[in-house]
C-alpha cells in the first residue's frame, strides 16, 4: 500500500509517536510525506519515506495529485483544528479528493489506529485489486 503521512506543526510530535508505535506495520508499505514531516520520520523513526514539498509550498497538492492519479491508497493527516492554516484551501481540497476517490483518510490518532489495524488484518485489500490500480 502507498500511505501518505502528513501533520500540521502542532501535531508533528503526535504523528512521530504514532509512526513509532506502528513502525512494524508501516515498514511493509510505501510511505510518502510532506517535507518536514517526512524528514522527521526518516530521522527519528528510521523509516524510508518519499518526501514531497512542505504543505504550504504545495506538498498537500502533490499528494492530492497522487490521489487523483490512483497513486495513493491511504492518507493519515494529523490536522490541527484549532490553528488557522495559510494553506487551508489545499487541506480542504486534499480531504475532498480522498472522499471523491474513496481513499481511507484519518485526521486524528484514534482513526489512524483503526485504519492501520484494519490494514494489518487485510480489511483494506480492496485497494489492491487490479481494476482499481489501472484506472
PDB file of C-alpha atoms in Angstrom:
ATOM      1  CA  UNK A   1       0.000   0.000   0.000  1.00  0.00           C
ATOM      2  CA  UNK A   2       1.011   3.586  -0.616  1.00  0.00           C
ATOM      3  CA  UNK A   3       0.411   5.643   2.512  1.00  0.00           C
ATOM      4  CA  UNK A   4       0.683   9.429   2.852  1.00  0.00           C
ATOM      5  CA  UNK A   5       1.687  10.772   6.276  1.00  0.00           C
ATOM      6  CA  UNK A   6       1.028  14.447   6.949  1.00  0.00           C
ATOM      7  CA  UNK A   7       0.869  16.563  10.109  1.00  0.00           C
ATOM      8  CA  UNK A   8       0.390  20.206  10.899  1.00  0.00           C
ATOM      9  CA  UNK A   9       3.166  21.733  13.015  1.00  0.00           C
ATOM     10  CA  UNK A  10       1.428  21.293  16.369  1.00  0.00           C
ATOM     11  CA  UNK A  11       0.599  17.661  15.528  1.00  0.00           C
ATOM     12  CA  UNK A  12       4.020  16.516  14.254  1.00  0.00           C
ATOM     13  CA  UNK A  13       5.069  15.128  17.655  1.00  0.00           C
ATOM     14  CA  UNK A  14       1.834  13.118  17.785  1.00  0.00           C
ATOM     15  CA  UNK A  15       2.467  11.706  14.318  1.00  0.00           C
ATOM     16  CA  UNK A  16       6.045  10.749  15.222  1.00  0.00           C
ATOM     17  CA  UNK A  17       4.739   8.975  18.327  1.00  0.00           C
ATOM     18  CA  UNK A  18       2.115   7.192  16.211  1.00  0.00           C
ATOM     19  CA  UNK A  19       4.545   6.153  13.455  1.00  0.00           C
ATOM     20  CA  UNK A  20       6.981   4.883  16.080  1.00  0.00           C
ATOM     21  CA  UNK A  21       4.253   2.783  17.695  1.00  0.00           C
ATOM     22  CA  UNK A  22       3.188   1.325  14.337  1.00  0.00           C
ATOM     23  CA  UNK A  23       6.614   1.091  12.720  1.00  0.00           C
ATOM     24  CA  UNK A  24       6.339  -2.674  12.249  1.00  0.00           C
ATOM     25  CA  UNK A  25       3.157  -2.257  10.194  1.00  0.00           C
ATOM     26  CA  UNK A  26       4.288   0.824   8.269  1.00  0.00           C
ATOM     27  CA  UNK A  27       7.692  -0.535   7.257  1.00  0.00           C
ATOM     28  CA  UNK A  28       5.973  -3.040   4.943  1.00  0.00           C
ATOM     29  CA  UNK A  29       4.404  -0.257   2.870  1.00  0.00           C
ATOM     30  CA  UNK A  30       5.490   2.621   0.631  1.00  0.00           C
ATOM     31  CA  UNK A  31       5.426   5.802   2.700  1.00  0.00           C
ATOM     32  CA  UNK A  32       5.045   9.351   1.422  1.00  0.00           C
ATOM     33  CA  UNK A  33       5.008  12.569   3.414  1.00  0.00           C
ATOM     34  CA  UNK A  34       5.191  16.304   3.135  1.00  0.00           C
ATOM     35  CA  UNK A  35       8.652  17.804   3.600  1.00  0.00           C
ATOM     36  CA  UNK A  36       9.283  18.464   7.282  1.00  0.00           C
ATOM     37  CA  UNK A  37       7.070  15.616   8.448  1.00  0.00           C
ATOM     38  CA  UNK A  38       8.882  13.178   6.164  1.00  0.00           C
ATOM     39  CA  UNK A  39      12.288  14.355   7.340  1.00  0.00           C
ATOM     40  CA  UNK A  40      11.309  13.852  10.977  1.00  0.00           C
ATOM     41  CA  UNK A  41      10.017  10.341  10.277  1.00  0.00           C
ATOM     42  CA  UNK A  42      13.262   9.448   8.495  1.00  0.00           C
ATOM     43  CA  UNK A  43      15.494  10.905  11.207  1.00  0.00           C
ATOM     44  CA  UNK A  44      13.514   9.957  14.315  1.00  0.00           C
ATOM     45  CA  UNK A  45      11.859   6.684  13.356  1.00  0.00           C
ATOM     46  CA  UNK A  46      14.233   5.360  10.702  1.00  0.00           C
ATOM     47  CA  UNK A  47      11.643   4.543   8.064  1.00  0.00           C
ATOM     48  CA  UNK A  48      12.143   5.158   4.364  1.00  0.00           C
ATOM     49  CA  UNK A  49       9.845   7.951   3.175  1.00  0.00           C
ATOM     50  CA  UNK A  50       9.436   9.683  -0.178  1.00  0.00           C
ATOM     51  CA  UNK A  51       9.207  13.388   0.635  1.00  0.00           C
ATOM     52  CA  UNK A  52       7.016  15.834  -1.228  1.00  0.00           C
ATOM     53  CA  UNK A  53       7.336  19.589  -0.715  1.00  0.00           C
ATOM     54  CA  UNK A  54       6.277  21.144   2.568  1.00  0.00           C
ATOM     55  CA  UNK A  55       2.490  21.513   2.863  1.00  0.00           C
ATOM     56  CA  UNK A  56       2.387  25.309   2.462  1.00  0.00           C
ATOM     57  CA  UNK A  57       4.717  25.022  -0.550  1.00  0.00           C
ATOM     58  CA  UNK A  58       2.472  22.579  -2.405  1.00  0.00           C
ATOM     59  CA  UNK A  59       3.036  19.225  -0.723  1.00  0.00           C
ATOM     60  CA  UNK A  60      -0.658  18.782   0.065  1.00  0.00           C
ATOM     61  CA  UNK A  61      -1.432  19.423  -3.598  1.00  0.00           C
ATOM     62  CA  UNK A  62       1.207  16.899  -4.679  1.00  0.00           C
ATOM     63  CA  UNK A  63      -0.438  14.262  -2.504  1.00  0.00           C
ATOM     64  CA  UNK A  64      -3.799  15.311  -3.943  1.00  0.00           C
ATOM     65  CA  UNK A  65      -2.424  14.772  -7.424  1.00  0.00           C
ATOM     66  CA  UNK A  66      -1.241  11.283  -6.443  1.00  0.00           C
ATOM     67  CA  UNK A  67      -4.755  10.531  -5.159  1.00  0.00           C
ATOM     68  CA  UNK A  68      -6.350  11.753  -8.385  1.00  0.00           C
ATOM     69  CA  UNK A  69      -3.940   9.560 -10.371  1.00  0.00           C
ATOM     70  CA  UNK A  70      -4.718   6.480  -8.230  1.00  0.00           C
ATOM     71  CA  UNK A  71      -1.189   6.510  -6.810  1.00  0.00           C
ATOM     72  CA  UNK A  72      -2.122   6.705  -3.117  1.00  0.00           C
ATOM     73  CA  UNK A  73      -4.039   4.143  -1.062  1.00  0.00           C
ATOM     74  CA  UNK A  74      -4.384   5.799   2.340  1.00  0.00           C
ATOM     75  CA  UNK A  75      -3.858   9.203   3.937  1.00  0.00           C
ATOM     76  CA  UNK A  76      -3.050   9.807   7.582  1.00  0.00           C
ATOM     77  CA  UNK A  77      -3.225  13.558   8.158  1.00  0.00           C
ATOM     78  CA  UNK A  78      -2.977  14.745  11.747  1.00  0.00           C
ATOM     79  CA  UNK A  79      -4.675  18.123  11.422  1.00  0.00           C
ATOM     80  CA  UNK A  80      -4.607  20.936  13.922  1.00  0.00           C
ATOM     81  CA  UNK A  81      -8.243  22.098  14.015  1.00  0.00           C
ATOM     82  CA  UNK A  82      -7.503  24.921  16.474  1.00  0.00           C
ATOM     83  CA  UNK A  83      -4.887  26.805  14.449  1.00  0.00           C
ATOM     84  CA  UNK A  84      -5.574  28.708  11.249  1.00  0.00           C
ATOM     85  CA  UNK A  85      -3.512  27.338   8.359  1.00  0.00           C
ATOM     86  CA  UNK A  86      -2.409  29.610   5.498  1.00  0.00           C
ATOM     87  CA  UNK A  87      -2.875  26.711   3.072  1.00  0.00           C
ATOM     88  CA  UNK A  88      -6.302  25.645   4.380  1.00  0.00           C
ATOM     89  CA  UNK A  89      -7.817  25.544   0.852  1.00  0.00           C
ATOM     90  CA  UNK A  90      -5.174  22.949  -0.092  1.00  0.00           C
ATOM     91  CA  UNK A  91      -6.016  20.910   3.017  1.00  0.00           C
ATOM     92  CA  UNK A  92      -9.733  21.047   2.194  1.00  0.00           C
ATOM     93  CA  UNK A  93      -9.034  20.006  -1.404  1.00  0.00           C
ATOM     94  CA  UNK A  94      -6.959  17.038  -0.223  1.00  0.00           C
ATOM     95  CA  UNK A  95      -9.745  15.854   2.072  1.00  0.00           C
ATOM     96  CA  UNK A  96     -12.291  16.300  -0.726  1.00  0.00           C
ATOM     97  CA  UNK A  97     -10.151  14.207  -3.090  1.00  0.00           C
ATOM     98  CA  UNK A  98      -9.999  11.412  -0.511  1.00  0.00           C
ATOM     99  CA  UNK A  99     -13.798  11.411  -0.492  1.00  0.00           C
ATOM    100  CA  UNK A 100     -14.090  11.586  -4.298  1.00  0.00           C
ATOM    101  CA  UNK A 101     -11.669   8.697  -4.864  1.00  0.00           C
ATOM    102  CA  UNK A 102     -12.665   6.639  -1.794  1.00  0.00           C
ATOM    103  CA  UNK A 103      -9.242   6.870  -0.177  1.00  0.00           C
ATOM    104  CA  UNK A 104      -9.246   5.900   3.506  1.00  0.00           C
ATOM    105  CA  UNK A 105      -8.413   9.050   5.495  1.00  0.00           C
ATOM    106  CA  UNK A 106      -7.598   9.524   9.165  1.00  0.00           C
ATOM    107  CA  UNK A 107      -7.330  13.025  10.584  1.00  0.00           C
ATOM    108  CA  UNK A 108      -6.590  12.012  14.171  1.00  0.00           C
ATOM    109  CA  UNK A 109      -4.758   9.310  16.104  1.00  0.00           C
ATOM    110  CA  UNK A 110      -7.876   7.319  17.009  1.00  0.00           C
ATOM    111  CA  UNK A 111      -9.000   6.869  13.422  1.00  0.00           C
ATOM    112  CA  UNK A 112      -5.435   6.312  12.199  1.00  0.00           C
ATOM    113  CA  UNK A 113      -5.067   3.445  14.654  1.00  0.00           C
ATOM    114  CA  UNK A 114      -8.257   1.819  13.371  1.00  0.00           C
ATOM    115  CA  UNK A 115      -7.036   2.153   9.772  1.00  0.00           C
ATOM    116  CA  UNK A 116      -3.657   0.593  10.492  1.00  0.00           C
ATOM    117  CA  UNK A 117      -5.189  -2.252  12.493  1.00  0.00           C
ATOM    118  CA  UNK A 118      -7.570  -2.831   9.568  1.00  0.00           C
ATOM    119  CA  UNK A 119      -4.642  -2.706   7.152  1.00  0.00           C
ATOM    120  CA  UNK A 120      -2.817  -5.303   9.241  1.00  0.00           C
ATOM    121  CA  UNK A 121      -5.871  -7.595   9.163  1.00  0.00           C
ATOM    122  CA  UNK A 122      -6.371  -7.243   5.388  1.00  0.00           C
ATOM    123  CA  UNK A 123      -9.557  -5.180   5.578  1.00  0.00           C
ATOM    124  CA  UNK A 124      -8.187  -2.667   3.048  1.00  0.00           C
ATOM    125  CA  UNK A 125      -7.016  -5.186   0.454  1.00  0.00           C
ATOM    126  CA  UNK A 126      -9.793  -3.975  -1.873  1.00  0.00           C
ATOM    127  CA  UNK A 127      -7.403  -1.081  -2.668  1.00  0.00           C
ATOM    128  CA  UNK A 128      -5.010  -3.623  -4.196  1.00  0.00           C
ATOM    129  CA  UNK A 129      -7.477  -5.056  -6.728  1.00  0.00           C
ATOM    130  CA  UNK A 130      -6.051  -4.728 -10.231  1.00  0.00           C
ATOM    131  CA  UNK A 131      -9.084  -2.915 -11.609  1.00  0.00           C
ATOM    132  CA  UNK A 132      -8.525  -0.180  -9.003  1.00  0.00           C
ATOM    133  CA  UNK A 133      -4.842   0.055  -9.953  1.00  0.00           C
ATOM    134  CA  UNK A 134      -5.431   0.518 -13.669  1.00  0.00           C
ATOM    135  CA  UNK A 135      -7.915   3.404 -13.528  1.00  0.00           C
TER     136      UNK A 135
END
